[in-house]
Coordinates of C-alpha atoms and ligand atoms in Angstrom, one line a residue:
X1 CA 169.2 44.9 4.3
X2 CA 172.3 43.8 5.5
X3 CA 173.0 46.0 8.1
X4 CA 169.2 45.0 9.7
X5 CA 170.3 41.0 9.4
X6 CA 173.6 42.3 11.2
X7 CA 171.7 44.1 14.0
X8 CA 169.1 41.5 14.1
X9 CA 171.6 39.1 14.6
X10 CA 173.5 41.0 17.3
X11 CA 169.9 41.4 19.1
X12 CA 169.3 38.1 19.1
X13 CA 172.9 37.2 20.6
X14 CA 172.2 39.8 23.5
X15 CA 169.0 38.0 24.0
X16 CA 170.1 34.6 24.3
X17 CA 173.1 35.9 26.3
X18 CA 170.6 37.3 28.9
X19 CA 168.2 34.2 28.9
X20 CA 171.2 32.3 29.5
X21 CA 172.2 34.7 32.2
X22 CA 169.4 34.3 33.6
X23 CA 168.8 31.0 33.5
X24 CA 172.2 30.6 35.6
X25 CA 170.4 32.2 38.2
X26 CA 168.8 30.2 40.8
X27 CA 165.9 28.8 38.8
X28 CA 168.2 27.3 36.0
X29 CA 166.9 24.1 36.8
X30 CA 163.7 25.2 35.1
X31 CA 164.5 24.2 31.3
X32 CA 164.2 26.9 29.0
X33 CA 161.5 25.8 26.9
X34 CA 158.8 25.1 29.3
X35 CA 157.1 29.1 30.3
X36 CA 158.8 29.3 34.3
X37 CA 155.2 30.5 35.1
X38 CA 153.3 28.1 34.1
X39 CA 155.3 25.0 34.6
X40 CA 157.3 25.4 37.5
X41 CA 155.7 22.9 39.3
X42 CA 155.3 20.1 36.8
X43 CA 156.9 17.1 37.5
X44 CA 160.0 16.1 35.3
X45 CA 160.1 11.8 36.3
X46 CA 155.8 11.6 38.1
X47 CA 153.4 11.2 35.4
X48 CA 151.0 14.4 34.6
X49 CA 148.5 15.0 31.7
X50 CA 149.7 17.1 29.1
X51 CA 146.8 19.7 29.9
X52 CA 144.1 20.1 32.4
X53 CA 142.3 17.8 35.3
X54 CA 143.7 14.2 36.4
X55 CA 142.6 12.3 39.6
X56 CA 142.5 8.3 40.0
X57 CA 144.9 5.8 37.7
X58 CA 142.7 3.6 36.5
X59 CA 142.6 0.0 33.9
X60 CA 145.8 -0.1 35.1
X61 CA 147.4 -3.8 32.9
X62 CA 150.2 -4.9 32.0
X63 CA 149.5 -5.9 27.8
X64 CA 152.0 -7.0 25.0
X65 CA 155.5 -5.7 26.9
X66 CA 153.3 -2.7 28.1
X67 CA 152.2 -1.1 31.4
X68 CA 148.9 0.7 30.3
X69 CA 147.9 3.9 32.4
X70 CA 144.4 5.1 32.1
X71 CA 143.3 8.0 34.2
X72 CA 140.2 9.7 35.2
X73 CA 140.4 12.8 32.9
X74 CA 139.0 16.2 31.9
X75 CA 140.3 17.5 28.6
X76 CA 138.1 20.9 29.0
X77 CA 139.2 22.3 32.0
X78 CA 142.0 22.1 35.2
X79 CA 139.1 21.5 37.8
X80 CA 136.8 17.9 37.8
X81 CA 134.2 17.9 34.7
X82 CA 132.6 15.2 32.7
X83 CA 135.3 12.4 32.9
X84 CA 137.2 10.5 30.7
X85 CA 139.4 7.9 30.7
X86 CA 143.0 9.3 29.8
X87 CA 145.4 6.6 28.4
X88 CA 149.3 6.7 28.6
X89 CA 152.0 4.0 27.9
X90 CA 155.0 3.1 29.6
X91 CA 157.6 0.2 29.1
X92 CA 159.3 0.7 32.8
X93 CA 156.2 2.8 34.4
X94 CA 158.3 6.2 34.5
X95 CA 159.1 7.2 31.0
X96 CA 155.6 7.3 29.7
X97 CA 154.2 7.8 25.8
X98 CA 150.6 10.0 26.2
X99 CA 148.0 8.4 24.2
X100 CA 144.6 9.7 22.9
X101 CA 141.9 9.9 25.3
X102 CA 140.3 6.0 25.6
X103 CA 136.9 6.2 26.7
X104 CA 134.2 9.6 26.6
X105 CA 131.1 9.9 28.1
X106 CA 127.8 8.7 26.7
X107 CA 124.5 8.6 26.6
X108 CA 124.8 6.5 29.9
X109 CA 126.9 8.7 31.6
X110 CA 130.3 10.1 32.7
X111 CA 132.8 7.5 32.3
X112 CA 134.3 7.1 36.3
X113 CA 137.0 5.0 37.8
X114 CA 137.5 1.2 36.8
X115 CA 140.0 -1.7 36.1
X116 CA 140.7 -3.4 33.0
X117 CA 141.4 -7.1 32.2
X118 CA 143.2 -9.3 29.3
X119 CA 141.0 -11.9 28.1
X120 CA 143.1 -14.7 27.4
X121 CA 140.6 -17.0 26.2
X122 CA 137.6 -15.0 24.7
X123 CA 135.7 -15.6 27.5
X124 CA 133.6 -12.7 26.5
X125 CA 133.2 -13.5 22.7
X126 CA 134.6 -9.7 22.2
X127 CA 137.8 -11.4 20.9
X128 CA 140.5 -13.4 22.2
X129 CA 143.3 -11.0 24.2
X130 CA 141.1 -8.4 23.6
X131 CA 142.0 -5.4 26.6
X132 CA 138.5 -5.1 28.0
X133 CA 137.6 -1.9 30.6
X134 CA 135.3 -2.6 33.7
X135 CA 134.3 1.0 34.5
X136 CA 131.4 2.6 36.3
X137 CA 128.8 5.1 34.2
X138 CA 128.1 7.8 35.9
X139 CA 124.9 9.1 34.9
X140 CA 124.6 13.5 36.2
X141 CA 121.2 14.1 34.9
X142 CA 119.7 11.1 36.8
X143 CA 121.8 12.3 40.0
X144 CA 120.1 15.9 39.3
X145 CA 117.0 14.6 39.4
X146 CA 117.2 13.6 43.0
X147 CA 117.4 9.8 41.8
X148 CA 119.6 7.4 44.1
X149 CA 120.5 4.7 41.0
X150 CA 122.7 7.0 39.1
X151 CA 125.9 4.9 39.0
X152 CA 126.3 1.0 37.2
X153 CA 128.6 -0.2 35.5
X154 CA 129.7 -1.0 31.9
X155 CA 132.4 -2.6 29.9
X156 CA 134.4 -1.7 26.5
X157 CA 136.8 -3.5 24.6
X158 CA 139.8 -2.9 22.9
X159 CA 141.9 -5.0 20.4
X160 CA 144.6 -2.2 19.2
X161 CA 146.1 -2.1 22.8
X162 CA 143.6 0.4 24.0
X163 CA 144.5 2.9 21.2
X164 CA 140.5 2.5 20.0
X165 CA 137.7 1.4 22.0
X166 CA 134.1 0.1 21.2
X167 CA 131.3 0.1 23.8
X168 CA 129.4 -3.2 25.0
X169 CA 126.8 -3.1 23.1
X170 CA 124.5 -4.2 26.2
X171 CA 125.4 -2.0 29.0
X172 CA 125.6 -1.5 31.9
X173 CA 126.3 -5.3 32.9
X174 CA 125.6 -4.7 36.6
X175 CA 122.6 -2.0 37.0
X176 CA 122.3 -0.3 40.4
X177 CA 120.4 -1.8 43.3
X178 CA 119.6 1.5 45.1
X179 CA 122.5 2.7 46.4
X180 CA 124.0 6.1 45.6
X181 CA 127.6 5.3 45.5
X182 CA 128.0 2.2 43.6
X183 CA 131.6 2.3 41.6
X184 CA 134.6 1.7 40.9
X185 CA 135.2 -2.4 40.3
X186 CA 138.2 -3.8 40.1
X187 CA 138.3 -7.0 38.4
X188 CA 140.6 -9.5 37.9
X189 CA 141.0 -13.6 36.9
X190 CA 140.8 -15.6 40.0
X191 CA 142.6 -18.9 39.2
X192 CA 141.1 -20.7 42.0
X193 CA 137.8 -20.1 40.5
X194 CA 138.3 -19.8 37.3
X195 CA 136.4 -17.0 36.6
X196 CA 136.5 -13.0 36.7
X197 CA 136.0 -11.6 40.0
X198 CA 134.6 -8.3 41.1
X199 CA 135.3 -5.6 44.3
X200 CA 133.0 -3.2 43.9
X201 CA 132.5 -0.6 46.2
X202 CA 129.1 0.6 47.3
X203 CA 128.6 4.0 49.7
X204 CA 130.0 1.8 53.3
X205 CA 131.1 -1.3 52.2
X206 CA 132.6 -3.6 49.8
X207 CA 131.0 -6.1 47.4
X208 CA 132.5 -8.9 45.6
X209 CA 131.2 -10.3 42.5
X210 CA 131.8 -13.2 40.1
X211 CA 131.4 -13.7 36.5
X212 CA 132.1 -16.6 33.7
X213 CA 132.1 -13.8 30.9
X214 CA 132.4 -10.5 32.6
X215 CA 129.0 -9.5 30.6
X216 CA 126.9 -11.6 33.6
X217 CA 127.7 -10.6 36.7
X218 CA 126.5 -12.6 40.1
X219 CA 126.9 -11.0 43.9
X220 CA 128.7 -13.2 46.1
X221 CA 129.2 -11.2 49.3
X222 CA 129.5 -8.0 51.2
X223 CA 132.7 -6.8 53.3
X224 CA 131.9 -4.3 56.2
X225 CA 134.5 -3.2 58.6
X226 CA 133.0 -1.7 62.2
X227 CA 134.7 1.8 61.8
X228 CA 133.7 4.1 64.5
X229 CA 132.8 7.1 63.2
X230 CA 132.6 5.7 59.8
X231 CA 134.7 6.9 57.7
X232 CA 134.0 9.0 54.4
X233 CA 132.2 6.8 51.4
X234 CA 134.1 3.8 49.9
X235 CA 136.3 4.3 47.1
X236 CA 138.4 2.3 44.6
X237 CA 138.6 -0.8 46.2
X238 CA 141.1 -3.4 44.8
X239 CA 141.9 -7.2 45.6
X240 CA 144.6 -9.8 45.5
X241 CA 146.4 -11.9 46.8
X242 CA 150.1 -11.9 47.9
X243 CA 152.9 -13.5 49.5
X244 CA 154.2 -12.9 53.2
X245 CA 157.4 -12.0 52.3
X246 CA 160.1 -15.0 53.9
X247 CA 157.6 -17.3 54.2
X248 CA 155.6 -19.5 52.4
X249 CA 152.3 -18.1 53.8
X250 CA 149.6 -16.9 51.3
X251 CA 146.9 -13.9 52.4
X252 CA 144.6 -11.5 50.6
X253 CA 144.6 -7.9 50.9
X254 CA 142.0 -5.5 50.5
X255 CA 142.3 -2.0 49.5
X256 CA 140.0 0.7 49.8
X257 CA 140.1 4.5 49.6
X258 CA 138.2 7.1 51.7
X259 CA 136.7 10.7 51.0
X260 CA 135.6 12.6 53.3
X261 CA 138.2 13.6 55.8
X262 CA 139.0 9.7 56.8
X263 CA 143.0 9.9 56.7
X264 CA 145.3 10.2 59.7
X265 CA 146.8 13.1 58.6
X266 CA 143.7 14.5 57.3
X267 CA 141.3 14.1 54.1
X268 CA 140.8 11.5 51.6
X269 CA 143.2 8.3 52.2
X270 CA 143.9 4.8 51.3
X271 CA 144.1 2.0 53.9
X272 CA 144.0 -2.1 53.5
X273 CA 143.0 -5.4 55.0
X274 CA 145.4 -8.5 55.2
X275 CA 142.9 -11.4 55.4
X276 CA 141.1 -14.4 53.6
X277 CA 139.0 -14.9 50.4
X278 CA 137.5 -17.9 49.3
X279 CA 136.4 -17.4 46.4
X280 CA 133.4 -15.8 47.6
X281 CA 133.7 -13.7 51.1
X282 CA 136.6 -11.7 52.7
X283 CA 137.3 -12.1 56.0
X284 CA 139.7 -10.4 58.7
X285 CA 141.1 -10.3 62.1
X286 CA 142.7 -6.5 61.7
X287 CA 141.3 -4.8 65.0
X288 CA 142.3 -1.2 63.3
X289 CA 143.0 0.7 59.9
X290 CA 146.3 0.2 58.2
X291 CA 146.9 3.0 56.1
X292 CA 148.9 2.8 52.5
X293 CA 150.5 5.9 53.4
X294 CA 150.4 8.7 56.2
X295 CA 151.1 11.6 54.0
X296 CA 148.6 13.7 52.4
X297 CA 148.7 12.7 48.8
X298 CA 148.1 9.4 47.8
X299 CA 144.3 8.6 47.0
X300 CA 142.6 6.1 44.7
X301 CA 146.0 3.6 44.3
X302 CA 145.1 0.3 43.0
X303 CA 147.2 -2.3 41.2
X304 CA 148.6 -3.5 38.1
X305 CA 146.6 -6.7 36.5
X306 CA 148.5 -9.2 34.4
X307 CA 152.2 -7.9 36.0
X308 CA 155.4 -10.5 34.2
X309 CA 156.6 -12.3 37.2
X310 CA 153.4 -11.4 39.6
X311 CA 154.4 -8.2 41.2
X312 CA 152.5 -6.2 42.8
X313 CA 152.8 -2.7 41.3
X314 CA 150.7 0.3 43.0
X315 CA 150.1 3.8 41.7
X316 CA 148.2 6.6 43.7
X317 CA 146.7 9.4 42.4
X318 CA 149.1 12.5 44.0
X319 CA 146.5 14.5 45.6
X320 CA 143.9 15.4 48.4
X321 CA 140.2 15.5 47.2
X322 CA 140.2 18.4 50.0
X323 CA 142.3 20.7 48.3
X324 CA 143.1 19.2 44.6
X325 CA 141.3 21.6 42.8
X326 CA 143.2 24.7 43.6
X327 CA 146.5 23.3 43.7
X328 CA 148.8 26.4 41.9
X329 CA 149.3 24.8 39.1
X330 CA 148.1 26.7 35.4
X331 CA 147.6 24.3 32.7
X332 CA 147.4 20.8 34.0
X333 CA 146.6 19.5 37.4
X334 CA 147.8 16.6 39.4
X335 CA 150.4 13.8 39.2
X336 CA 150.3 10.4 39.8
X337 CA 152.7 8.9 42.5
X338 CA 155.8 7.0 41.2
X339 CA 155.3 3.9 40.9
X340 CA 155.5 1.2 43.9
X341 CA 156.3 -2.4 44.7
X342 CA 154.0 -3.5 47.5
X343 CA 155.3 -6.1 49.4
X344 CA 153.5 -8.2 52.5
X345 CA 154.9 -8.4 55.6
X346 CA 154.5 -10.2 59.3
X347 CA 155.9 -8.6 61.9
X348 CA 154.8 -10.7 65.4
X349 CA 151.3 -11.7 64.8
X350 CA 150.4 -9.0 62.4
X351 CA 151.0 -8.2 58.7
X352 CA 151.9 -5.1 56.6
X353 CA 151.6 -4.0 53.1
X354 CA 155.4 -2.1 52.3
X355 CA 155.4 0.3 49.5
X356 CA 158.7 0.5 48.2
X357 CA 160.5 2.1 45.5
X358 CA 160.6 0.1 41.7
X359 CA 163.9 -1.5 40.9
X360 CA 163.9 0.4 37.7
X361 CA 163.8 3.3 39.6
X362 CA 167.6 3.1 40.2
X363 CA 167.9 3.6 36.2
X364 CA 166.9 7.3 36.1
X365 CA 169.3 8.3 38.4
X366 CA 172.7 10.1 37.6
X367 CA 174.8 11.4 39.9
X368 CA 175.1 14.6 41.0
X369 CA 178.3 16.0 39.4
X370 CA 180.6 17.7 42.3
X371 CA 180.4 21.5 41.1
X372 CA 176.8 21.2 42.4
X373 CA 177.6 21.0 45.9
X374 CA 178.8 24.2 47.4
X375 CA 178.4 23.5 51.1
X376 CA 179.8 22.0 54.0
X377 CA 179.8 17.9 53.9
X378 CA 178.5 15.6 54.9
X379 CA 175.3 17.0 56.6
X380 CA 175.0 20.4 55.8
X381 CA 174.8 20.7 51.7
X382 CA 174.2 23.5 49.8
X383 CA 173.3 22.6 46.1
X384 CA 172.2 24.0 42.7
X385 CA 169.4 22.5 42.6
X386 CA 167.9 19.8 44.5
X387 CA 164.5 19.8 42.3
X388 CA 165.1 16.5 41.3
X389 CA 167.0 14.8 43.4
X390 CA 167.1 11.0 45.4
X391 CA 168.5 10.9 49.1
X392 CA 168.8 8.0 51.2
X393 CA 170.8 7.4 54.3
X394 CA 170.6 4.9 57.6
X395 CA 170.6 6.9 61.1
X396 CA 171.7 6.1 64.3
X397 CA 169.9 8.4 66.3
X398 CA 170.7 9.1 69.9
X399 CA 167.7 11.5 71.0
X400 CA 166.1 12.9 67.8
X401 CA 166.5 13.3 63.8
X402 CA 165.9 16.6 62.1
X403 CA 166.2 16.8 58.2
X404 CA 165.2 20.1 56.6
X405 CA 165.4 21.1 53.0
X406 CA 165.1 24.9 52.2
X407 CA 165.8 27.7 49.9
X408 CA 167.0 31.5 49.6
X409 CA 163.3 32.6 50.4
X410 CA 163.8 30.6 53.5
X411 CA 160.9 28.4 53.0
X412 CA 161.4 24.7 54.6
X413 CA 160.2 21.4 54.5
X414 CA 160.7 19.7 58.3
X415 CA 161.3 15.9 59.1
X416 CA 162.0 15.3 62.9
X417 CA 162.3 12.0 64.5
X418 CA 161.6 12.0 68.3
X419 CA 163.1 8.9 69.9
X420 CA 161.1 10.0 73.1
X421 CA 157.3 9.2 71.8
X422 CA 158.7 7.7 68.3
X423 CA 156.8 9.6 66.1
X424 CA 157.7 10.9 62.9
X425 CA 156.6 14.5 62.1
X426 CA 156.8 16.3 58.2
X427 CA 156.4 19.8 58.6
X428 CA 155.1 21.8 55.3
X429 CA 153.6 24.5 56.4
X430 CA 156.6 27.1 55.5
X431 CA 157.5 25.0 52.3
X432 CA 156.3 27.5 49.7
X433 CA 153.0 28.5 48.4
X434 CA 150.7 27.3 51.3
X435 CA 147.9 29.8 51.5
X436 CA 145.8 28.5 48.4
X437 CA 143.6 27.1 50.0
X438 CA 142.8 26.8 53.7
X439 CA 142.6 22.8 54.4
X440 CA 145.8 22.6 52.7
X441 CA 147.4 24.6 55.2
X442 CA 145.7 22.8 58.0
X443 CA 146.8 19.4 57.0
X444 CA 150.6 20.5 56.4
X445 CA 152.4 19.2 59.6
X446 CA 151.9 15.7 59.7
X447 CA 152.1 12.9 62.2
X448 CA 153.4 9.1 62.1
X449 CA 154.3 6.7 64.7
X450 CA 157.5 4.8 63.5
X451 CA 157.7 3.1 66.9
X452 CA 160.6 3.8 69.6
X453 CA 163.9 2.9 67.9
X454 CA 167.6 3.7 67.5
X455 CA 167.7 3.1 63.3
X456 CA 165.6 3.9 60.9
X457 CA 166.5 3.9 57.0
X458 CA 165.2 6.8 54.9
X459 CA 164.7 7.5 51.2
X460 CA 163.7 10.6 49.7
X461 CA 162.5 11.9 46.1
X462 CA 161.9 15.3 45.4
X463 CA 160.3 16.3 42.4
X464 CA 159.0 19.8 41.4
X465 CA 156.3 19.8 43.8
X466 CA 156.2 16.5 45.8
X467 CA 158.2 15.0 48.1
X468 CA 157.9 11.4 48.8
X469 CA 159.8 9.9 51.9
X470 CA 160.6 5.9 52.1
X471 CA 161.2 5.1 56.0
X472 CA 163.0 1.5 56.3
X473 CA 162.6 0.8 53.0
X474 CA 159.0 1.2 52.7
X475 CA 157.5 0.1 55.7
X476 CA 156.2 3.2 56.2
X477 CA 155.3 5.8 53.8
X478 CA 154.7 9.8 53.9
X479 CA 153.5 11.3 50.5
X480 CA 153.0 14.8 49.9
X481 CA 152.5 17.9 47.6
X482 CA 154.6 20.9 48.2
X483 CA 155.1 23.9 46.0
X484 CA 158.4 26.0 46.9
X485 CA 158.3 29.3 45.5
X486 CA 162.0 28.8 44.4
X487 CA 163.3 25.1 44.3
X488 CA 165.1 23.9 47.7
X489 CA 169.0 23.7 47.5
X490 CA 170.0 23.5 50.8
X491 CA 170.2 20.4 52.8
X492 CA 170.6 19.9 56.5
X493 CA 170.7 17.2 59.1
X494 CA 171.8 17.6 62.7
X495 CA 174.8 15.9 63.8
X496 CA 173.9 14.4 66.6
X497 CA 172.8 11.8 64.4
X498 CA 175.3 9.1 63.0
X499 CA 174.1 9.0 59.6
X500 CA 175.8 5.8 57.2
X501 CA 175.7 4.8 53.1
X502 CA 174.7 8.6 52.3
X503 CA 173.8 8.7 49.2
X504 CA 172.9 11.7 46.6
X505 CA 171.4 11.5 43.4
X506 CA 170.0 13.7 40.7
X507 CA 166.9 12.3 39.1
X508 CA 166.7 12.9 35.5
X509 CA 163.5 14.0 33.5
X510 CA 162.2 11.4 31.9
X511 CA 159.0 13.1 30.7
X512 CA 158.1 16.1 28.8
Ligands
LIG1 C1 137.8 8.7 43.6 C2 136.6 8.9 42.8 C3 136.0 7.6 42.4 C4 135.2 8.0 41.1 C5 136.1 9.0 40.5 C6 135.3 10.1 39.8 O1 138.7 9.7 43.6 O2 135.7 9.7 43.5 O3 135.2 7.0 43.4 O4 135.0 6.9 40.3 O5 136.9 9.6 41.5 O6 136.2 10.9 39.1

């Protein structure tokens, strides 16, 4: 018996000696514990369900020291199914705690996207600060059968901080009017009014509502915008109001998401409208889209309710409705974007919503420790392991800027800067796995014009498999999905450029 213990223990010695070895290879930065196959690509610091299908944040408030995250879920399967609202809790919006699922589907329906409220003062008579969810029922047989009302939209409340839910026992509070794509409402308290307002979206436009007791809903208005072509149906529309940063100037903006294939760079995309509410109707002057962001991956963002000090705190849903069901990934699917600060801005006669980086952020960053670069500095690194990692730097850029990350399989990820035309290009077609599906490919070199210009500032996070890119701190913003077969560790940026405050960092994992 002893002699087995003694070779047993011996085994297991070799064993860990090899997993060790191996794990010094170039995938150590792929902890131990989480099967390489599987969960390569999950992200360490963006938010991801523990299993299976994701898409849009939704009821996103901020409750009892709490930002709340619920998500459009599907606990059965990694591809879109009967949804659910997945709930998750953060105190800083990037180390999250998962929750159990909030809201399944009934007898009404599939439970789709929504927003969710505080109420203060009982206004509902569901209890005072009870958390109540505005969320649109989905109804598939009725959609079967050929019908056009299949979506309205209901309400539940929670008074354990959205650990347990109760439906209204009266739904839906606003029934559908004949229109086949009739979702999404984003409601919050309008102190102007004094009551809860509604953006609803419905097919090609935007409606607003109003209610004293969000069970009794009135129509106040409709917002079109003259898009020609249209773009894909209206989605996940959100409203409030915001400061122009530097001045004491007050606007709305409007957001609203597109399917279809609606973006600049392609696919499903977010864009806004700086303007005027009253109360009652939105109006604007914007000639042309504004878009949220010109990469790829950033669909269905809406805002925090209830935020401490009134910010305005965005998150997107990390994916493409044109390819985000066959992303590589094995037991879960999609991540939601980090976290962003939007901030208004006038530049001449016209105004801007900035995303930028959360000052938190700054708190999950550690440096990267010396041994881990191996190349030549300043602008040609070699690393261990830039999996997780935060770059920023100004340029000075005589005729061009070229930035590409890559790996020992020689697969890239491209940023040039032509000061020629001024456009910004992000180049993903040789970044890794590309080939899974065909309209991910054809949307992987994307175009932005950053304007003709000697400077421009740039901040870059790279997670498993997403890169996100910061250009003058937020006012423009390129979000994207990659999947490198082997994570990047090389670094390079032509000289040509003077590049200042160069700055490295290793972004820890703050999730499991
Ligand atoms: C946007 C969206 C919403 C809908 C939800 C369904 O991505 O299509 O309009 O409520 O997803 O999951």
């Amino acid at each position: 018996m002893r002699h087995i213990v003694l070779i047993l223990m011996i085994l297991c010695g070799f064993i860990s000696c090899k997993q060790n070895e191996q794990n010094n290879t170039s995938n150590s930065i792929i902890p131990d514990s989480l099967g390489l196959e599987t969960e390569k690509f999950r992200p360490r610091f963006h938010f991801t369900p523990k299993a299976q299908w994701m898409n849009d944040p939704n009821g996103l408030v901020y409750a009892n020291s709490s930002y709340h995250l619920f998500y459009q879920y599907y606990p059965d399967s990694t591809v879109w199914g009967p949804m659910h609202w997945g709930h998750a809790i953060s105190k800083d919006l990037l180390h999250w705690k998962h929750r159990p699922v909030a809201l399944a589907p009934d007898s009404l329906g599939y439970i789709f996207s929504g927003s969710a409220v505080i109420d203060k003062q009982n206004t509902s008579g569901l209890g005072k600060n009870a958390m109540i969810a505005i969320f649109t029922y989905h109804d598939p047989e009725k959609e079967a059968d050929g019908a056009v009302d299949y979506q309205t939209q209901g309400i539940a409340y929670s008074h354990d901080d959205g650990e347990t839910w109760a439906k209204y026992d009266h739904n839906p509070v606003i029934k559908n009017p004949g229109i086949s794509d009739f979702r999404d409402p984003k409601v919050f308290w309008n102190a102007e009014t004094s009551s809860w307002q509604m953006a609803l979206v419905a097919k090609d436009h935007v409606e607003f509502y109003n209610s004293k007791d969000l069970k009794n809903w009135d129509k106040l208005s409709d917002f079109y915008f003259p898009d020609d072509p249209p773009l894909g149906v209206w989605e996940c529309p959100d409203l409030f109001k915001m400061n122009v940063e530097g001045s004491d100037e007050e606007r709305w903006v409007l957001i609203v998401s597109h399917g279809g294939n609606s973006a600049p760079n392609g696919g499903s995309g977010t864009r806004y409208f700086v303007g005027d509410f009253d109360g009652k109707k939105f109006v604007t002057d914007q000639k042309s889209s504004q878009w949220i962001d010109y990469g790829t991956d950033n669909y269905a963002g809406v805002t925090y309710n209830n935020t401490p000090n009134n910010k305005r705190l965005f998150i997107g849903w990390m994916s493409n409705w044109e390819y985000a069901q066959s992303t590589p990934t094995i037991r879960w699917r999609s991540a939601m974007t980090l976290p962003r600060e939007l901030k208004l801005i006038k530049k001449e006669d016209s105004y801007y919503v900035k995303s930028q980086l959360i000052d938190d952020f700054k708190s999950i960053l550690i440096p990267v420790s010396t041994d881990d670069i191996v190349g030549e500095r300043p602008y040609d690194f070699k690393f261990k392991d830039l999996q997780t990692s935060f770059i920023s730097f100004e340029a000075e850029i005589r005729d061009s800027l070229h930035i590409q990350f890559s790996n020992s399989k020689l697969e890239n990820l491209r940023i040039t800067y032509q000061k020629a035309n001024g456009i910004l290009t992000v180049d993903r077609r040789n970044s890794g796995l590309v080939d899974f599906n065909d309209k991910y490919e054809a949307m992987s070199f994307q175009r932005m014009s950053v304007g003709k210009t000697d400077y421009l500032s740039f901040q870059i996070v790279l997670d498993a498999s997403s890169i996100e890119l910061f250009i003058n701190n937020g006012d423009y913003v390129l979000t994207n999905q990659i999947f490198p077969s082997e994570p990047f560790t090389d670094l390079k940026i032509n000289n040509d450029a003077t590049l200042s405050n160069f700055e490295i960092k290793q972004v820890k994992k703050v999730l499991d």
